[in-house]
């Protein structure tokens, strides 16, 4: 939400998800990076129970309710692991998992 990535990296993204954060209010000096990324084709999705200030700028608004966010991300992880590790081995994904995640310790 606010402690992970440098906001300027949003410009280099192709897909951005905002969850539990109203960037217009919490990251006011940085929110322009979202607008700039969108002009370059980045897809922007907001997970929020209310149609907030940031939701009006997104490509897709998913009005989740309390407790649904965990189920949504578990489903997303299931699809990613199934498509890039179980159904077909993608070398880039396998190397990324080994080098940059703790996934091998969780299995």
CSV table of C-alpha atoms in Angstrom, one decimal:
chain,number,residue,atom,x,y,z
A,1,UNK,CA,0.0,0.0,0.0
A,2,UNK,CA,2.5,2.6,1.0
A,3,UNK,CA,5.8,0.9,2.0
A,4,UNK,CA,6.6,-1.4,-0.9
A,5,UNK,CA,7.4,0.2,-4.2
A,6,UNK,CA,8.6,3.5,-5.4
A,7,UNK,CA,5.7,5.3,-6.9
A,8,UNK,CA,7.7,6.1,-10.1
A,9,UNK,CA,7.7,2.4,-10.8
A,10,UNK,CA,4.0,2.6,-11.4
A,11,UNK,CA,4.9,4.2,-14.7
A,12,UNK,CA,6.7,1.1,-15.8
A,13,UNK,CA,3.8,-1.3,-14.9
A,14,UNK,CA,1.4,-2.8,-17.3
A,15,UNK,CA,-1.2,-3.8,-14.6
A,16,UNK,CA,-1.8,-2.0,-11.3
A,17,UNK,CA,-4.2,-3.0,-8.5
A,18,UNK,CA,-5.1,-0.6,-5.7
A,19,UNK,CA,-6.5,-2.2,-2.6
A,20,UNK,CA,-7.3,-0.7,0.8
A,21,UNK,CA,-5.9,2.7,-0.3
A,22,UNK,CA,-7.4,5.9,-1.7
A,23,UNK,CA,-4.3,7.1,-3.6
A,24,UNK,CA,-5.7,10.6,-4.1
A,25,UNK,CA,-5.8,11.0,-0.3
A,26,UNK,CA,-2.9,8.9,0.9
A,27,UNK,CA,-0.3,9.4,-1.9
A,28,UNK,CA,-1.4,12.8,-3.3
A,29,UNK,CA,2.1,13.8,-4.6
A,30,UNK,CA,2.5,10.5,-6.4
A,31,UNK,CA,-1.0,9.8,-7.9
A,32,UNK,CA,0.0,11.5,-11.2
A,33,UNK,CA,2.2,8.4,-11.9
A,34,UNK,CA,-1.0,6.3,-12.2
A,35,UNK,CA,-2.5,8.8,-14.7
A,36,UNK,CA,0.7,8.8,-16.7
A,37,UNK,CA,0.9,5.0,-16.7
A,38,UNK,CA,-2.7,4.8,-17.9
A,39,UNK,CA,-1.9,7.0,-20.9
A,40,UNK,CA,0.8,4.5,-21.8
A,41,UNK,CA,-1.8,1.6,-21.7
A,42,UNK,CA,-1.5,0.4,-18.2
A,43,UNK,CA,-4.6,-1.3,-16.9
A,44,UNK,CA,-5.7,0.0,-13.5
A,45,UNK,CA,-8.0,-2.0,-11.2
A,46,UNK,CA,-9.4,-0.8,-7.8
A,47,UNK,CA,-10.6,-3.2,-5.1
A,48,UNK,CA,-12.8,-1.2,-2.8
A,49,UNK,CA,-16.3,-1.5,-1.2
A,50,UNK,CA,-17.0,2.2,-2.1
A,51,UNK,CA,-16.7,4.0,-5.4
A,52,UNK,CA,-13.9,6.3,-4.0
A,53,UNK,CA,-12.0,9.1,-5.6
A,54,UNK,CA,-9.5,6.7,-7.1
A,55,UNK,CA,-12.1,4.3,-8.3
A,56,UNK,CA,-13.5,6.8,-10.8
A,57,UNK,CA,-10.1,6.7,-12.6
A,58,UNK,CA,-9.8,3.0,-12.9
A,59,UNK,CA,-10.4,0.6,-15.8
A,60,UNK,CA,-12.2,-1.8,-13.6
A,61,UNK,CA,-13.8,-1.4,-10.1
A,62,UNK,CA,-14.4,-4.5,-8.1
A,63,UNK,CA,-16.7,-3.7,-5.2
A,64,UNK,CA,-15.5,-6.3,-2.7
A,65,UNK,CA,-17.0,-6.6,0.7
A,66,UNK,CA,-15.1,-7.1,4.0
A,67,UNK,CA,-13.4,-10.5,4.0
A,68,UNK,CA,-13.5,-11.0,0.3
A,69,UNK,CA,-10.1,-9.6,-0.5
A,70,UNK,CA,-8.3,-12.7,0.9
A,71,UNK,CA,-10.4,-15.1,-1.2
A,72,UNK,CA,-9.9,-13.0,-4.3
A,73,UNK,CA,-6.1,-13.0,-3.9
A,74,UNK,CA,-6.0,-16.7,-3.1
A,75,UNK,CA,-7.9,-17.4,-6.3
A,76,UNK,CA,-5.5,-15.1,-8.3
A,77,UNK,CA,-2.5,-17.0,-6.8
A,78,UNK,CA,-4.2,-20.3,-7.7
A,79,UNK,CA,-4.6,-19.3,-11.3
A,80,UNK,CA,-1.0,-18.0,-11.6
A,81,UNK,CA,0.5,-21.1,-10.0
A,82,UNK,CA,-1.7,-23.4,-12.2
A,83,UNK,CA,-1.0,-21.7,-15.5
A,84,UNK,CA,2.7,-20.9,-15.0
A,85,UNK,CA,3.9,-23.8,-12.8
A,86,UNK,CA,1.6,-26.8,-13.0
A,87,UNK,CA,0.1,-26.8,-16.5
A,88,UNK,CA,3.3,-25.7,-18.2
A,89,UNK,CA,6.7,-24.9,-16.7
A,90,UNK,CA,7.7,-21.3,-17.7
A,91,UNK,CA,11.5,-20.9,-17.1
A,92,UNK,CA,11.2,-17.2,-16.3
A,93,UNK,CA,8.6,-17.8,-13.7
A,94,UNK,CA,10.5,-20.8,-12.1
A,95,UNK,CA,13.7,-18.7,-11.9
A,96,UNK,CA,11.8,-15.8,-10.4
A,97,UNK,CA,10.2,-18.0,-7.8
A,98,UNK,CA,13.5,-19.6,-6.8
A,99,UNK,CA,15.5,-16.3,-6.7
A,100,UNK,CA,13.1,-13.7,-5.4
A,101,UNK,CA,10.3,-15.4,-3.3
A,102,UNK,CA,10.0,-17.6,-0.3
A,103,UNK,CA,7.6,-19.9,-2.2
A,104,UNK,CA,9.9,-22.9,-2.2
A,105,UNK,CA,9.8,-22.9,1.6
A,106,UNK,CA,6.0,-22.8,1.7
A,107,UNK,CA,5.5,-25.9,-0.4
